[in-house]
């Protein structure tokens, strides 16, 4: 399977703990995006990378959130000191520059903060 | 931020019926994408539109990029039970807002066999 993969698929944590999610994009894609989706809503943009450079961050991305893509391939999204309001589906997507940014999504990581 | 209004919010139809849904924006978009999402899964791309007026089909699905570049439509013909899910539109407005896609709030489709 050469689609976007995310790990883990589900994460349950206690408030105040740190969590880290991983995304592996489609192999030739140089852009990688993170979105958050809450129940009944569409995905909301958090941040995106072109290769290893983080080019844009949403105001939704508080200072407790950090994303990295150190070698321009996989990416990690870390949430520090989780809060109950962080409970959501975290989606990763990738695209290829020059393809009009058509984005392909992974299956998501469902985070539940107790 | 950009607002995408997607309607209807939900639809209950009989198997075999045709479905229409649309998405409107207060701003001009350069790209429109339509996705389908099943519960607990990520959105799956259905159709991508890149030019105003463009009409593109994918099997029983047809989508159009509105002439004003502020709207898009998705039609599903002869619906079947596996069409059940939530359909999202997404728009990309271009240089002034980076490469950020904005999503609608979704249309939930239920197909009654």
PDB file of C-alpha atoms in Angstrom, chain A residues 6-68:
ATOM      1  CA  UNK A   6      -0.608   7.361  10.323  1.00  0.00           C
ATOM      2  CA  UNK A   7       0.347   5.856  13.621  1.00  0.00           C
ATOM      3  CA  UNK A   8      -1.213   5.217  16.056  1.00  0.00           C
ATOM      4  CA  UNK A   9      -4.805   4.993  14.836  1.00  0.00           C
ATOM      5  CA  UNK A  10      -6.141   5.574  18.335  1.00  0.00           C
ATOM      6  CA  UNK A  11      -4.647   7.169  21.430  1.00  0.00           C
ATOM      7  CA  UNK A  12      -6.194   7.551  24.853  1.00  0.00           C
ATOM      8  CA  UNK A  13      -4.294   9.681  27.323  1.00  0.00           C
ATOM      9  CA  UNK A  14      -4.792  11.490  30.584  1.00  0.00           C
ATOM     10  CA  UNK A  15      -4.948  15.241  30.769  1.00  0.00           C
ATOM     11  CA  UNK A  16      -1.499  16.747  31.167  1.00  0.00           C
ATOM     12  CA  UNK A  17       0.351  13.982  29.346  1.00  0.00           C
ATOM     13  CA  UNK A  18       2.334  14.486  26.157  1.00  0.00           C
ATOM     14  CA  UNK A  19       1.452  12.597  22.977  1.00  0.00           C
ATOM     15  CA  UNK A  20       3.202  12.204  19.638  1.00  0.00           C
ATOM     16  CA  UNK A  21       1.701  11.109  16.336  1.00  0.00           C
ATOM     17  CA  UNK A  22       3.493  10.031  13.189  1.00  0.00           C
ATOM     18  CA  UNK A  23       2.580  10.470   9.537  1.00  0.00           C
ATOM     19  CA  UNK A  24       4.230   8.808   6.561  1.00  0.00           C
ATOM     20  CA  UNK A  25       3.227  10.552   3.321  1.00  0.00           C
ATOM     21  CA  UNK A  26       3.017   9.099  -0.158  1.00  0.00           C
ATOM     22  CA  UNK A  27       6.665   8.531  -1.011  1.00  0.00           C
ATOM     23  CA  UNK A  28       7.145  11.034  -3.844  1.00  0.00           C
ATOM     24  CA  UNK A  29       5.036  13.773  -2.227  1.00  0.00           C
ATOM     25  CA  UNK A  30       6.983  16.772  -0.988  1.00  0.00           C
ATOM     26  CA  UNK A  31       4.156  18.576   0.834  1.00  0.00           C
ATOM     27  CA  UNK A  32       2.717  17.288   4.075  1.00  0.00           C
ATOM     28  CA  UNK A  33      -0.227  18.746   5.994  1.00  0.00           C
ATOM     29  CA  UNK A  34      -1.728  18.298   9.437  1.00  0.00           C
ATOM     30  CA  UNK A  35      -5.420  18.877  10.116  1.00  0.00           C
ATOM     31  CA  UNK A  36      -7.658  18.515  13.145  1.00  0.00           C
ATOM     32  CA  UNK A  37     -11.244  17.346  12.866  1.00  0.00           C
ATOM     33  CA  UNK A  38     -13.856  17.390  15.604  1.00  0.00           C
ATOM     34  CA  UNK A  39     -17.199  15.612  15.477  1.00  0.00           C
ATOM     35  CA  UNK A  40     -19.584  17.055  12.928  1.00  0.00           C
ATOM     36  CA  UNK A  41     -17.028  19.404  11.429  1.00  0.00           C
ATOM     37  CA  UNK A  42     -14.782  19.412   8.425  1.00  0.00           C
ATOM     38  CA  UNK A  43     -11.010  19.168   8.833  1.00  0.00           C
ATOM     39  CA  UNK A  44      -9.306  22.343  10.065  1.00  0.00           C
ATOM     40  CA  UNK A  45      -5.837  23.183   8.812  1.00  0.00           C
ATOM     41  CA  UNK A  46      -3.050  23.178  11.412  1.00  0.00           C
ATOM     42  CA  UNK A  47       0.233  23.360   9.527  1.00  0.00           C
ATOM     43  CA  UNK A  48       2.073  22.244   6.430  1.00  0.00           C
ATOM     44  CA  UNK A  49       5.587  21.398   5.291  1.00  0.00           C
ATOM     45  CA  UNK A  50       7.288  21.578   1.962  1.00  0.00           C
ATOM     46  CA  UNK A  51      10.141  19.100   2.214  1.00  0.00           C
ATOM     47  CA  UNK A  52      11.574  19.734   5.707  1.00  0.00           C
ATOM     48  CA  UNK A  53      10.513  23.389   5.937  1.00  0.00           C
ATOM     49  CA  UNK A  54       7.407  24.285   7.920  1.00  0.00           C
ATOM     50  CA  UNK A  55       5.861  26.981   5.736  1.00  0.00           C
ATOM     51  CA  UNK A  56       2.579  27.829   7.384  1.00  0.00           C
ATOM     52  CA  UNK A  57       0.956  27.455  10.785  1.00  0.00           C
ATOM     53  CA  UNK A  58      -2.642  28.097  11.721  1.00  0.00           C
ATOM     54  CA  UNK A  59      -3.628  30.161  14.733  1.00  0.00           C
ATOM     55  CA  UNK A  60      -5.189  26.909  15.954  1.00  0.00           C
ATOM     56  CA  UNK A  61      -1.685  25.595  16.549  1.00  0.00           C
ATOM     57  CA  UNK A  62      -1.045  26.742  20.108  1.00  0.00           C
ATOM     58  CA  UNK A  63       2.422  26.679  21.635  1.00  0.00           C
ATOM     59  CA  UNK A  64       1.611  23.264  23.117  1.00  0.00           C
ATOM     60  CA  UNK A  65       1.644  21.855  19.597  1.00  0.00           C
ATOM     61  CA  UNK A  66       4.806  21.253  17.605  1.00  0.00           C
ATOM     62  CA  UNK A  67       5.316  19.539  14.287  1.00  0.00           C
ATOM     63  CA  UNK A  68       8.503  18.390  12.638  1.00  0.00           C
TER      64      UNK A  68
END
